[in-house]
Short mmCIF file of C-alpha atoms and ligand atoms in Angstrom, two decimals:
data_model
loop_
_atom_site.label_atom_id
_atom_site.label_comp_id
_atom_site.label_asym_id
_atom_site.label_seq_id
_atom_site.Cartn_x
_atom_site.Cartn_y
_atom_site.Cartn_z
CA MET A 1 -60.66 64.87 -26.25
CA ARG A 2 -63.92 64.17 -24.46
CA ALA A 3 -64.41 63.94 -20.71
CA SER A 4 -67.01 61.20 -21.18
CA GLU A 5 -64.33 58.90 -22.59
CA HIS A 6 -61.87 59.44 -19.75
CA LEU A 7 -63.64 60.32 -16.52
CA PRO A 8 -66.14 58.34 -14.46
CA GLU A 9 -69.67 59.74 -14.22
CA VAL A 10 -69.19 60.59 -10.59
CA PHE A 11 -66.40 63.15 -10.61
CA ASN A 12 -65.78 66.06 -8.26
CA ALA A 13 -63.16 68.55 -9.44
CA ALA A 14 -62.09 69.43 -5.87
CA GLU A 15 -61.57 65.76 -5.10
CA HIS A 16 -59.49 65.40 -8.26
CA PHE A 17 -57.34 68.51 -7.73
CA VAL A 18 -56.98 68.31 -3.94
CA GLY A 19 -58.25 65.14 -2.22
CA ARG A 20 -56.83 62.67 -4.76
CA HIS A 21 -53.24 63.57 -3.85
CA LEU A 22 -53.71 62.13 -0.38
CA ARG A 23 -54.94 58.84 -1.81
CA GLU A 24 -51.98 58.81 -4.18
CA GLY A 25 -49.37 59.51 -1.50
CA ARG A 26 -48.56 63.15 -2.26
CA GLY A 27 -50.08 64.62 0.92
CA SER A 28 -46.80 66.03 2.21
CA ARG A 29 -45.94 67.92 -0.98
CA VAL A 30 -46.36 71.69 -0.97
CA ALA A 31 -49.52 72.80 -2.77
CA ILE A 32 -49.43 76.55 -2.10
CA VAL A 33 -46.67 79.02 -1.31
CA SER A 34 -47.71 82.58 -0.59
CA SER A 35 -46.05 85.77 0.48
CA GLU A 36 -48.57 87.48 2.67
CA LEU A 37 -48.27 91.21 2.25
CA GLY A 38 -46.12 92.84 4.88
CA LYS A 39 -45.01 89.53 6.36
CA ALA A 40 -41.45 88.38 6.03
CA ALA A 41 -42.23 84.69 6.37
CA ASP A 42 -43.92 82.67 3.63
CA ALA A 43 -47.09 80.72 4.30
CA THR A 44 -47.03 77.26 2.79
CA MET A 45 -49.74 74.62 2.67
CA THR A 46 -49.19 70.99 1.91
CA TYR A 47 -51.79 68.93 0.07
CA ASP A 48 -52.71 67.35 3.42
CA GLU A 49 -53.35 70.79 4.91
CA LEU A 50 -55.19 72.04 1.87
CA ASP A 51 -57.46 68.98 1.79
CA ARG A 52 -58.38 69.44 5.45
CA ALA A 53 -59.01 73.18 5.03
CA VAL A 54 -61.12 72.56 1.93
CA ARG A 55 -63.28 69.96 3.68
CA LYS A 56 -63.60 72.25 6.71
CA PHE A 57 -64.60 75.19 4.55
CA ALA A 58 -67.20 72.98 2.85
CA GLY A 59 -68.45 72.14 6.36
CA ALA A 60 -68.60 75.86 7.22
CA LEU A 61 -70.61 76.55 4.05
CA ARG A 62 -73.03 73.76 4.92
CA ALA A 63 -73.42 75.15 8.44
CA ALA A 64 -74.18 78.57 6.93
CA GLY A 65 -77.03 77.09 4.88
CA VAL A 66 -75.32 76.57 1.53
CA HIS A 67 -76.67 73.60 -0.42
CA ARG A 68 -75.50 71.72 -3.49
CA GLY A 69 -75.87 73.84 -6.59
CA ASP A 70 -75.91 77.14 -4.67
CA ARG A 71 -73.47 79.82 -5.80
CA VAL A 72 -70.67 80.92 -3.47
CA ALA A 73 -69.09 84.20 -4.52
CA LEU A 74 -65.50 85.04 -3.58
CA VAL A 75 -64.10 88.56 -3.76
CA LEU A 76 -60.61 87.87 -2.48
CA ARG A 77 -57.05 88.61 -3.49
CA ASP A 78 -54.81 85.74 -4.58
CA SER A 79 -54.32 83.99 -1.24
CA PRO A 80 -54.70 80.58 0.42
CA LEU A 81 -58.23 81.63 1.51
CA LEU A 82 -59.30 82.12 -2.11
CA SER A 83 -57.98 78.68 -2.99
CA ILE A 84 -59.71 77.11 0.04
CA GLY A 85 -62.95 78.93 -0.79
CA PHE A 86 -62.90 77.91 -4.44
CA TRP A 87 -62.20 74.22 -3.83
CA GLY A 88 -64.31 74.17 -0.66
CA ALA A 89 -67.41 75.32 -2.54
CA ILE A 90 -66.87 72.70 -5.23
CA ALA A 91 -66.15 70.02 -2.61
CA LEU A 92 -69.64 70.61 -1.19
CA GLY A 93 -71.18 70.42 -4.66
CA ALA A 94 -71.84 74.18 -4.68
CA VAL A 95 -70.77 76.48 -7.52
CA ALA A 96 -67.71 78.68 -6.91
CA VAL A 97 -67.77 82.21 -8.32
CA PRO A 98 -64.36 83.91 -8.07
CA ILE A 99 -64.89 87.61 -8.74
CA ASN A 100 -62.68 90.29 -10.21
CA THR A 101 -61.30 92.31 -7.30
CA LEU A 102 -60.66 95.35 -9.50
CA LEU A 103 -64.30 95.97 -10.40
CA LYS A 104 -66.34 98.75 -8.90
CA GLU A 105 -69.21 98.29 -6.44
CA HIS A 106 -71.81 98.56 -9.19
CA ASP A 107 -70.37 95.54 -11.01
CA HIS A 108 -69.97 93.55 -7.80
CA ARG A 109 -73.63 94.10 -7.04
CA THR A 110 -74.61 93.04 -10.57
CA ILE A 111 -72.60 89.85 -10.23
CA PHE A 112 -73.81 88.97 -6.70
CA ARG A 113 -77.39 89.43 -7.92
CA ASP A 114 -77.04 87.80 -11.31
CA SER A 115 -75.35 84.72 -9.85
CA ASP A 116 -77.86 84.82 -6.97
CA ALA A 117 -75.01 84.00 -4.59
CA ARG A 118 -76.19 82.34 -1.37
CA LEU A 119 -72.98 83.25 0.38
CA VAL A 120 -70.37 85.90 -0.40
CA VAL A 121 -66.87 85.99 1.06
CA PHE A 122 -65.35 89.43 0.63
CA ASP A 123 -62.18 91.31 1.45
CA GLU A 124 -63.19 94.54 3.19
CA THR A 125 -60.41 96.43 1.47
CA ILE A 126 -62.24 95.66 -1.78
CA VAL A 127 -65.94 95.63 -0.87
CA ASP A 128 -67.16 98.20 1.66
CA ALA A 129 -68.34 96.11 4.64
CA SER A 130 -71.15 98.58 5.44
CA GLN A 131 -72.53 98.04 1.93
CA ALA A 132 -72.12 94.26 1.72
CA LYS A 133 -75.64 93.35 2.83
CA ALA A 134 -77.17 95.83 0.40
CA LEU A 135 -75.17 94.44 -2.49
CA VAL A 136 -76.11 90.78 -2.15
CA ALA A 137 -79.40 89.01 -2.87
CA GLU A 138 -81.97 88.99 -0.08
CA GLY A 139 -81.20 86.44 2.61
CA ALA A 140 -77.66 85.80 1.39
CA VAL A 141 -74.91 85.34 3.98
CA THR A 142 -71.84 87.59 3.89
CA PHE A 143 -68.47 86.79 5.43
CA ASN A 144 -65.60 89.23 5.64
CA ILE A 145 -62.16 87.63 5.86
CA ALA A 146 -62.11 87.44 9.67
CA GLU A 147 -65.59 85.88 9.71
CA ALA A 148 -64.63 83.40 6.99
CA ILE A 149 -61.53 82.34 8.91
CA ALA A 150 -63.49 82.02 12.16
CA ALA A 151 -66.15 79.90 10.41
CA LEU A 152 -63.42 77.78 8.84
CA GLU A 153 -61.71 77.16 12.17
CA ALA A 154 -64.94 76.28 13.96
CA ALA A 155 -66.26 73.98 11.25
CA THR A 156 -66.54 70.21 11.17
CA PRO A 157 -64.96 68.95 7.94
CA ILE A 158 -67.23 67.16 5.48
CA GLU A 159 -66.40 63.45 5.40
CA ALA A 160 -66.32 63.09 1.65
CA TYR A 161 -66.26 65.27 -1.42
CA ALA A 162 -69.77 65.56 -2.91
CA ALA A 163 -70.56 62.86 -5.46
CA THR A 164 -71.15 65.33 -8.27
CA HIS A 165 -71.58 64.39 -11.92
CA ARG A 166 -68.63 65.09 -14.23
CA ASP A 167 -71.04 67.29 -16.22
CA GLY A 168 -72.42 69.15 -13.19
CA PHE A 169 -71.90 72.90 -12.68
CA ALA A 170 -68.63 73.62 -10.87
CA PHE A 171 -67.82 77.32 -11.24
CA LEU A 172 -68.87 80.56 -12.89
CA LEU A 173 -66.44 83.14 -14.18
CA TYR A 174 -67.70 86.58 -15.06
CA SER A 175 -66.10 87.68 -18.27
CA SER A 176 -64.67 91.18 -18.15
CA GLY A 177 -66.85 92.22 -21.10
CA THR A 178 -65.06 94.84 -23.15
CA THR A 179 -68.38 95.98 -24.58
CA GLY A 180 -71.08 95.63 -21.97
CA GLU A 181 -72.47 93.89 -18.92
CA PRO A 182 -70.49 91.11 -17.25
CA LYS A 183 -71.56 87.66 -18.45
CA GLY A 184 -71.39 84.61 -16.17
CA VAL A 185 -69.60 81.80 -18.00
CA VAL A 186 -70.72 78.41 -16.67
CA HIS A 187 -68.07 75.69 -16.37
CA LEU A 188 -68.55 72.04 -15.51
CA GLN A 189 -66.71 69.66 -13.18
CA HIS A 190 -64.72 68.18 -16.05
CA ASP A 191 -63.60 71.40 -17.79
CA MET A 192 -60.43 72.08 -15.78
CA TRP A 193 -59.37 68.45 -16.22
CA ILE A 194 -59.61 68.89 -20.00
CA CYS A 195 -57.38 72.00 -19.87
CA CYS A 196 -54.77 70.10 -17.86
CA GLU A 197 -54.75 67.18 -20.27
CA THR A 198 -54.48 69.47 -23.30
CA TYR A 199 -52.51 72.72 -22.77
CA GLY A 200 -51.07 71.61 -19.41
CA ARG A 201 -49.73 68.36 -20.76
CA SER A 202 -48.64 69.15 -24.30
CA ILE A 203 -47.55 72.80 -24.05
CA LEU A 204 -46.51 73.40 -20.43
CA GLN A 205 -45.43 69.79 -19.94
CA ILE A 206 -45.96 70.44 -16.28
CA THR A 207 -44.71 67.94 -13.69
CA GLU A 208 -44.84 67.70 -9.91
CA THR A 209 -41.50 69.51 -9.54
CA ASP A 210 -42.86 72.72 -11.10
CA ARG A 211 -43.68 75.93 -9.24
CA CYS A 212 -46.21 78.14 -11.03
CA PHE A 213 -46.36 81.91 -10.68
CA SER A 214 -48.97 83.94 -12.55
CA ILE A 215 -49.18 87.71 -12.83
CA ALA A 216 -52.74 87.23 -14.07
CA LYS A 217 -54.87 86.83 -10.95
CA LEU A 218 -56.96 83.79 -10.04
CA PHE A 219 -60.29 85.50 -10.78
CA PHE A 220 -59.20 85.61 -14.42
CA ALA A 221 -59.69 82.31 -16.28
CA TYR A 222 -56.04 82.50 -17.37
CA GLY A 223 -54.74 82.91 -13.80
CA LEU A 224 -57.03 80.24 -12.35
CA GLY A 225 -55.47 77.62 -14.60
CA ASN A 226 -51.92 78.93 -14.27
CA ALA A 227 -51.76 79.12 -10.49
CA GLN A 228 -54.39 76.61 -9.34
CA TYR A 229 -55.57 73.76 -11.47
CA PHE A 230 -52.45 73.18 -13.61
CA PRO A 231 -50.12 72.73 -10.63
CA LEU A 232 -52.77 70.93 -8.54
CA HIS A 233 -53.41 68.44 -11.34
CA VAL A 234 -49.89 67.02 -11.02
CA GLY A 235 -49.08 67.65 -7.36
CA ALA A 236 -46.89 70.69 -8.13
CA SER A 237 -46.87 74.04 -6.24
CA ALA A 238 -48.71 77.29 -6.85
CA VAL A 239 -47.08 80.57 -5.85
CA LEU A 240 -49.72 83.12 -4.82
CA TYR A 241 -49.10 86.84 -4.48
CA GLU A 242 -51.85 89.12 -3.23
CA GLY A 243 -50.32 92.46 -4.20
CA ARG A 244 -50.33 94.51 -7.34
CA PRO A 245 -47.95 92.97 -9.87
CA THR A 246 -45.68 95.95 -10.49
CA PRO A 247 -42.34 95.01 -12.10
CA GLU A 248 -40.59 95.61 -8.79
CA ALA A 249 -42.99 93.33 -6.87
CA VAL A 250 -42.89 90.64 -9.56
CA PHE A 251 -39.08 90.61 -9.65
CA ALA A 252 -39.02 90.31 -5.84
CA GLU A 253 -41.51 87.40 -5.88
CA VAL A 254 -39.59 85.59 -8.60
CA LYS A 255 -36.36 85.98 -6.66
CA ARG A 256 -38.01 84.82 -3.42
CA HIS A 257 -39.94 81.81 -4.71
CA ARG A 258 -37.92 80.78 -7.77
CA PRO A 259 -40.84 79.63 -9.91
CA THR A 260 -40.19 77.33 -12.87
CA LEU A 261 -43.21 78.45 -14.91
CA PHE A 262 -44.06 82.13 -15.27
CA PHE A 263 -47.31 83.45 -16.70
CA GLY A 264 -47.90 87.03 -17.80
CA VAL A 265 -49.85 89.22 -20.18
CA PRO A 266 -48.16 91.25 -22.94
CA THR A 267 -48.57 94.58 -21.14
CA ALA A 268 -46.83 93.16 -18.08
CA TYR A 269 -43.91 91.91 -20.16
CA ALA A 270 -43.67 95.37 -21.74
CA ASN A 271 -43.67 97.04 -18.32
CA MET A 272 -41.06 94.62 -16.98
CA LEU A 273 -38.85 95.25 -20.02
CA ALA A 274 -39.12 98.99 -19.47
CA ALA A 275 -38.08 98.48 -15.82
CA ILE A 276 -35.15 96.26 -16.80
CA ASP A 277 -34.04 98.86 -19.34
CA GLN A 278 -34.08 101.45 -16.57
CA GLY A 279 -31.65 99.31 -14.61
CA MET A 280 -33.96 97.32 -12.32
CA GLU A 281 -32.54 93.92 -11.47
CA ALA A 282 -34.45 90.82 -12.57
CA ASP A 283 -33.33 87.25 -11.99
CA PHE A 284 -35.40 84.76 -13.97
CA SER A 285 -32.83 81.97 -13.79
CA SER A 286 -35.27 79.59 -12.06
CA VAL A 287 -37.84 79.89 -14.86
CA ARG A 288 -37.89 77.24 -17.57
CA ALA A 289 -40.75 78.70 -19.62
CA CYS A 290 -42.79 81.89 -19.83
CA ALA A 291 -46.33 82.06 -21.17
CA SER A 292 -48.35 84.99 -22.42
CA ALA A 293 -52.06 85.30 -23.16
CA GLY A 294 -54.93 87.73 -22.94
CA GLU A 295 -53.97 89.72 -25.98
CA ALA A 296 -51.61 89.16 -28.88
CA LEU A 297 -47.93 89.22 -27.96
CA PRO A 298 -46.12 91.57 -30.33
CA ALA A 299 -42.97 90.12 -31.92
CA ALA A 300 -40.94 93.09 -30.62
CA ILE A 301 -41.75 92.18 -27.00
CA PHE A 302 -41.01 88.52 -27.63
CA GLU A 303 -37.59 89.43 -29.07
CA ARG A 304 -36.65 91.91 -26.35
CA TRP A 305 -37.66 89.53 -23.57
CA ARG A 306 -35.47 86.87 -25.11
CA GLU A 307 -32.56 89.33 -25.40
CA ARG A 308 -32.86 90.52 -21.81
CA THR A 309 -33.67 87.26 -19.99
CA GLY A 310 -32.73 84.51 -22.41
CA LEU A 311 -36.28 83.16 -22.11
CA THR A 312 -38.80 82.34 -24.77
CA ILE A 313 -42.39 83.48 -24.27
CA LEU A 314 -45.04 81.03 -25.43
CA ASP A 315 -47.96 83.09 -26.72
CA GLY A 316 -51.32 81.34 -26.50
CA ILE A 317 -54.91 82.41 -26.91
CA GLY A 318 -57.57 81.32 -24.50
CA SER A 319 -60.94 82.63 -23.47
CA THR A 320 -63.13 82.55 -20.40
CA GLU A 321 -65.66 80.61 -22.49
CA ILE A 322 -63.17 77.89 -23.49
CA CYS A 323 -61.70 77.98 -19.96
CA HIS A 324 -58.07 78.17 -21.01
CA ILE A 325 -55.69 78.11 -23.98
CA PHE A 326 -56.62 76.24 -27.17
CA LEU A 327 -54.09 77.68 -29.63
CA SER A 328 -50.49 78.19 -28.61
CA SER A 329 -46.84 78.41 -29.51
CA ARG A 330 -44.85 75.49 -28.18
CA PRO A 331 -41.18 75.28 -27.27
CA ASP A 332 -40.34 73.48 -30.53
CA ALA A 333 -42.68 75.53 -32.77
CA ILE A 334 -42.44 79.28 -32.39
CA ARG A 335 -42.86 82.06 -34.87
CA PRO A 336 -42.68 85.50 -33.25
CA GLY A 337 -45.91 87.40 -33.82
CA SER A 338 -47.89 84.17 -34.25
CA THR A 339 -50.14 82.49 -31.66
CA GLY A 340 -48.74 79.14 -32.81
CA LYS A 341 -50.73 76.02 -33.62
CA PRO A 342 -53.85 74.35 -32.22
CA VAL A 343 -53.33 72.72 -28.83
CA PRO A 344 -53.80 68.95 -29.24
CA GLY A 345 -57.35 68.13 -28.12
CA TYR A 346 -58.94 71.21 -29.76
CA ASP A 347 -60.18 71.58 -33.33
CA LEU A 348 -60.11 74.96 -35.05
CA ARG A 349 -61.91 76.28 -38.12
CA LEU A 350 -61.59 79.61 -39.93
CA VAL A 351 -64.81 80.53 -41.70
CA ASP A 352 -66.27 83.34 -43.81
CA GLU A 353 -69.65 85.09 -43.43
CA THR A 354 -71.47 82.14 -45.00
CA GLY A 355 -69.89 79.63 -42.63
CA GLY A 356 -67.63 78.06 -45.27
CA ASP A 357 -63.91 77.46 -44.69
CA VAL A 358 -61.67 80.32 -45.89
CA PRO A 359 -58.69 79.44 -48.10
CA ARG A 360 -55.31 79.02 -46.39
CA GLY A 361 -53.63 82.41 -45.90
CA GLU A 362 -56.86 84.39 -45.63
CA LEU A 363 -58.47 85.86 -42.55
CA GLY A 364 -61.52 84.09 -41.19
CA ASP A 365 -63.67 83.97 -38.06
CA LEU A 366 -62.24 81.48 -35.57
CA LEU A 367 -64.48 78.65 -34.36
CA VAL A 368 -63.20 76.21 -31.76
CA ARG A 369 -64.34 72.76 -30.68
CA GLY A 370 -63.12 71.34 -27.38
CA ASP A 371 -64.63 69.76 -24.28
CA SER A 372 -63.61 72.54 -21.87
CA THR A 373 -66.03 74.94 -23.55
CA MET A 374 -68.66 76.55 -21.29
CA ALA A 375 -72.07 74.98 -20.93
CA MET A 376 -73.76 78.37 -21.32
CA TYR A 377 -73.84 81.98 -20.17
CA TRP A 378 -75.72 82.13 -16.87
CA ASN A 379 -79.13 83.77 -17.37
CA LYS A 380 -78.22 84.73 -20.92
CA HIS A 381 -80.05 82.42 -23.24
CA GLU A 382 -79.79 84.55 -26.38
CA ALA A 383 -76.07 85.28 -25.94
CA THR A 384 -75.53 81.55 -25.38
CA LYS A 385 -77.24 80.66 -28.64
CA HIS A 386 -75.20 83.26 -30.46
CA ALA A 387 -71.88 81.92 -29.12
CA LEU A 388 -72.46 78.18 -29.21
CA ARG A 389 -73.00 76.33 -32.48
CA GLY A 390 -73.40 72.67 -31.58
CA GLU A 391 -69.99 71.56 -30.39
CA TRP A 392 -68.36 74.72 -31.79
CA ILE A 393 -67.98 78.14 -30.22
CA ARG A 394 -67.42 81.41 -32.04
CA THR A 395 -64.49 83.17 -30.42
CA GLY A 396 -65.11 86.54 -32.09
CA ASP A 397 -61.51 86.58 -33.29
CA LYS A 398 -60.12 86.87 -36.80
CA TYR A 399 -57.22 84.57 -37.64
CA LEU A 400 -55.25 83.41 -40.62
CA GLU A 401 -53.30 80.18 -40.93
CA ASP A 402 -50.09 80.32 -42.96
CA GLU A 403 -48.64 77.62 -45.22
CA ASP A 404 -46.79 76.07 -42.27
CA GLY A 405 -49.86 75.86 -40.07
CA PHE A 406 -49.04 78.85 -37.84
CA PHE A 407 -52.00 80.98 -36.79
CA PHE A 408 -51.82 84.78 -36.82
CA HIS A 409 -54.30 86.91 -34.87
CA GLY A 410 -56.02 89.57 -36.94
CA GLY A 411 -57.93 91.34 -34.17
CA ARG A 412 -61.47 90.92 -32.92
CA SER A 413 -64.19 90.50 -35.50
CA ASP A 414 -65.61 93.77 -34.30
CA ASP A 415 -62.27 95.62 -34.31
CA MET A 416 -61.35 94.87 -37.88
CA LEU A 417 -60.96 97.81 -40.23
CA LYS A 418 -61.52 97.97 -43.93
CA THR A 419 -59.67 100.63 -45.86
CA GLY A 420 -60.29 100.78 -49.56
CA GLY A 421 -62.31 97.60 -49.24
CA ILE A 422 -59.34 95.63 -47.89
CA TRP A 423 -59.18 94.21 -44.40
CA VAL A 424 -56.57 95.84 -42.18
CA SER A 425 -55.64 94.17 -38.95
CA PRO A 426 -55.16 96.81 -36.25
CA VAL A 427 -52.88 94.31 -34.53
CA GLU A 428 -50.51 94.33 -37.46
CA VAL A 429 -50.34 98.14 -37.52
CA GLU A 430 -49.80 98.19 -33.75
CA GLY A 431 -47.01 95.61 -34.05
CA ALA A 432 -45.21 97.81 -36.57
CA LEU A 433 -45.54 100.96 -34.45
CA LEU A 434 -44.48 99.11 -31.28
CA ALA A 435 -41.17 98.33 -32.93
CA HIS A 436 -40.43 102.09 -32.93
CA PRO A 437 -38.03 102.88 -30.07
CA SER A 438 -40.16 105.76 -28.68
CA VAL A 439 -43.42 103.81 -28.47
CA LEU A 440 -44.49 102.19 -25.18
CA GLU A 441 -48.02 101.10 -26.07
CA CYS A 442 -50.24 101.55 -29.03
CA ALA A 443 -53.83 100.87 -30.08
CA VAL A 444 -55.26 101.29 -33.53
CA VAL A 445 -58.95 101.79 -34.27
CA GLY A 446 -60.98 102.82 -37.28
CA ALA A 447 -61.72 106.52 -37.74
CA GLU A 448 -63.52 108.34 -40.52
CA ASP A 449 -61.63 110.68 -42.80
CA ASP A 450 -63.14 113.74 -44.53
CA ASP A 451 -64.74 111.47 -47.11
CA GLY A 452 -66.37 109.33 -44.48
CA LEU A 453 -64.03 106.46 -45.29
CA THR A 454 -62.45 104.39 -42.57
CA LYS A 455 -58.77 104.91 -41.93
CA ALA A 456 -56.48 103.66 -39.21
CA HIS A 457 -56.11 105.92 -36.18
CA ALA A 458 -53.18 105.17 -33.88
CA PHE A 459 -53.29 106.12 -30.22
CA ILE A 460 -49.81 105.99 -28.77
CA THR A 461 -48.23 106.25 -25.34
CA LEU A 462 -44.55 107.12 -25.26
CA ARG A 463 -41.69 105.68 -23.26
CA ALA A 464 -40.57 107.57 -20.16
CA GLY A 465 -38.68 110.73 -20.96
CA ILE A 466 -39.94 111.06 -24.52
CA SER A 467 -42.40 113.76 -25.51
CA SER A 468 -44.43 114.25 -28.65
CA SER A 469 -43.19 116.57 -31.38
CA PRO A 470 -43.74 117.08 -35.11
CA ALA A 471 -40.36 115.41 -35.68
CA LEU A 472 -41.51 112.35 -33.76
CA VAL A 473 -44.71 112.14 -35.82
CA GLU A 474 -42.60 112.26 -38.99
CA SER A 475 -40.32 109.57 -37.65
CA LEU A 476 -43.30 107.35 -36.81
CA ARG A 477 -44.78 107.82 -40.26
CA ALA A 478 -41.49 106.95 -41.94
CA HIS A 479 -41.16 103.93 -39.66
CA ALA A 480 -44.68 102.72 -40.50
CA LYS A 481 -44.20 103.27 -44.21
CA GLU A 482 -41.14 101.07 -44.14
CA ARG A 483 -43.01 98.18 -42.58
CA LEU A 484 -46.55 98.37 -43.87
CA ALA A 485 -48.46 98.46 -47.12
CA PRO A 486 -49.49 102.09 -47.79
CA TYR A 487 -53.18 101.48 -47.08
CA LYS A 488 -52.28 100.12 -43.63
CA CYS A 489 -50.29 103.16 -42.48
CA PRO A 490 -52.13 105.13 -39.79
CA ARG A 491 -53.75 108.24 -41.16
CA PHE A 492 -54.13 109.82 -37.72
CA ILE A 493 -51.77 109.71 -34.77
CA THR A 494 -52.79 110.84 -31.28
CA PHE A 495 -50.56 110.73 -28.21
CA LEU A 496 -52.13 109.80 -24.87
CA ASP A 497 -50.73 109.59 -21.35
CA GLU A 498 -52.27 106.15 -21.03
CA LEU A 499 -54.55 103.83 -22.96
CA PRO A 500 -58.00 103.04 -21.53
CA LYS A 501 -58.00 99.44 -20.27
CA THR A 502 -60.36 96.97 -18.66
CA ALA A 503 -59.67 95.65 -15.17
CA THR A 504 -57.88 92.70 -16.74
CA GLY A 505 -55.66 94.89 -18.84
CA LYS A 506 -57.31 94.71 -22.25
CA ILE A 507 -57.28 97.89 -24.27
CA GLN A 508 -60.80 99.29 -24.56
CA ARG A 509 -60.79 100.10 -28.24
CA PHE A 510 -64.47 101.03 -28.14
CA LEU A 511 -63.57 104.00 -25.91
CA LEU A 512 -60.91 105.09 -28.38
CA ARG A 513 -63.35 104.71 -31.26
CA ALA A 514 -65.80 106.95 -29.40
CA ARG A 515 -63.27 109.77 -29.04
CA PRO A 516 -63.94 112.82 -31.20
C1 3UK B 1 -58.21 87.78 -26.77
C2 3UK B 1 -55.93 87.03 -27.48
C3 3UK B 1 -54.63 87.43 -29.33
C4 3UK B 1 -59.07 87.18 -27.84
C5 3UK B 1 -57.79 83.99 -21.54
C6 3UK B 1 -55.86 82.57 -21.62
O1 3UK B 1 -57.90 86.22 -22.37
C7 3UK B 1 -58.51 85.25 -21.93
O2 3UK B 1 -59.88 85.26 -21.81
P1 3UK B 1 -60.91 86.45 -22.03
O3 3UK B 1 -62.25 85.85 -21.99
O4 3UK B 1 -60.59 87.03 -23.49
C8 3UK B 1 -60.62 86.21 -24.64
C9 3UK B 1 -60.22 87.03 -25.83
O5 3UK B 1 -58.97 87.71 -25.58
N1 3UK B 1 -56.94 87.03 -26.60
C10 3UK B 1 -56.60 86.26 -25.57
N2 3UK B 1 -55.36 85.75 -25.75
C11 3UK B 1 -54.91 86.22 -26.93
N3 3UK B 1 -55.79 87.62 -28.66
N4 3UK B 1 -53.62 86.67 -28.87
C12 3UK B 1 -53.71 86.05 -27.68
N5 3UK B 1 -52.69 85.31 -27.23
O6 3UK B 1 -59.84 88.21 -28.43
C13 3UK B 1 -59.94 86.21 -27.07
O7 3UK B 1 -61.13 85.89 -27.75
O8 3UK B 1 -60.62 87.56 -21.10
C14 3UK B 1 -56.51 83.75 -21.96
C15 3UK B 1 -56.47 81.62 -20.85
C16 3UK B 1 -57.75 81.84 -20.43
C17 3UK B 1 -58.40 83.03 -20.78
N6 3UK B 1 -59.64 83.22 -20.34
#
């Protein structure tokens, strides 16, 4: 699917996702529902209200000296203001930069500088207000929340959404970067539309009666689609929650807002299952489908979630670079442990080191072609050339496709292990160990044995109330041996209190590899 065949040249994403609903008679529908922390009453915004706020915010940006093409950085929790800021920047023809709220000051500074943000809106409980001016580029404007709201209220709304090109820059997302510096992924006006017409249409089958709730926050490419542009594409509602998504908080939000679509990451499903097993009450009766992405969903979690809630989790893989999900399970095609089949609109290839297609059933490097793929990494010419190959992008993931066309994740290209010259997928070993009743989480990396040969090393966290013992190690070994080929069984087992993770919840295997 190509934007150039479906969208006019003049296309503004904010007009499409917000303003268009007024023209099409959906102005009185609810666009956003949010539980503001500590407040009993919900805040709701209709499409009419959101459109006015977005055009006012664009007016406030203009008054503050922001021009078309300038970057507007947003360090805000999931809230109506973040939505208004994101669409407001795009409405003016500026480039919205939602930023990870969990990062440390050092990374915020890097991102403000690298994106050369002209204006930064920040939550003072995240960015120290006394430091804000020192963190941003020279001459940039900073607004804390109170200043942003005052500017919004005082502003004159822009008359019309900027007449941007469908291929113009719309937003940057800084990828969490498991290995190094954050990279700004550049997305165009048409990219979100492509995601809606591919994953949104064929997998979620989202309609205007849906209510979308995402544990993954809006600064994450996954959350941005889940709880902004998918619902806003069809005139549905987004449920926003600004707090930390503990199982308790998530269950309360689900009960309060009764979402129909629920989006999580595997770790969150595991934590929720642990809470349910400890007797916490969870009512997911309003939910018609659950999605998971960010890392592979182990079959054991899929099965237990289905047992406990009656719901199926659709595992899908997306990336910040491709904007959203391009390979996914679908309600009528699920194989636990598999990421499913290509989302209609995307083409996938599995290749070997020489770039040739690997035979069916063998692991290869995943290349993807689709029109939501980033234009480039901001200020990173070499990294851009490494990732983009014409219309194709290298995902850095290993996959195999089985005889029935289901794709199975085999880890990151850089995480793969070879033992005895044979590829071992750490994900497969982790899946086997996770099925052991004492294991909460698990990560497997390569470690050298006495001969300098690579063997699998499993780092394990245990469920509450269980402690490590020689008997447990024996039980884990027996369990692994039952499920895995001998060369795949972990040679080393280490118990940890917790696994090192990135701000977005991905296990930092490189830190485990670096352990003595
Ligand atoms: C890994 C998965 C196995 C994979 C994302 C949905 O995660 C997202 O984006 P990121 O840029 O990371 C991308 C990388 O994460 N991954 C994601 N999902 C899965 N591995 N199974 C999965 N289901 O290595 C991928 O290359 O943080 C997810 C939508 C938008 C996103 N940006």
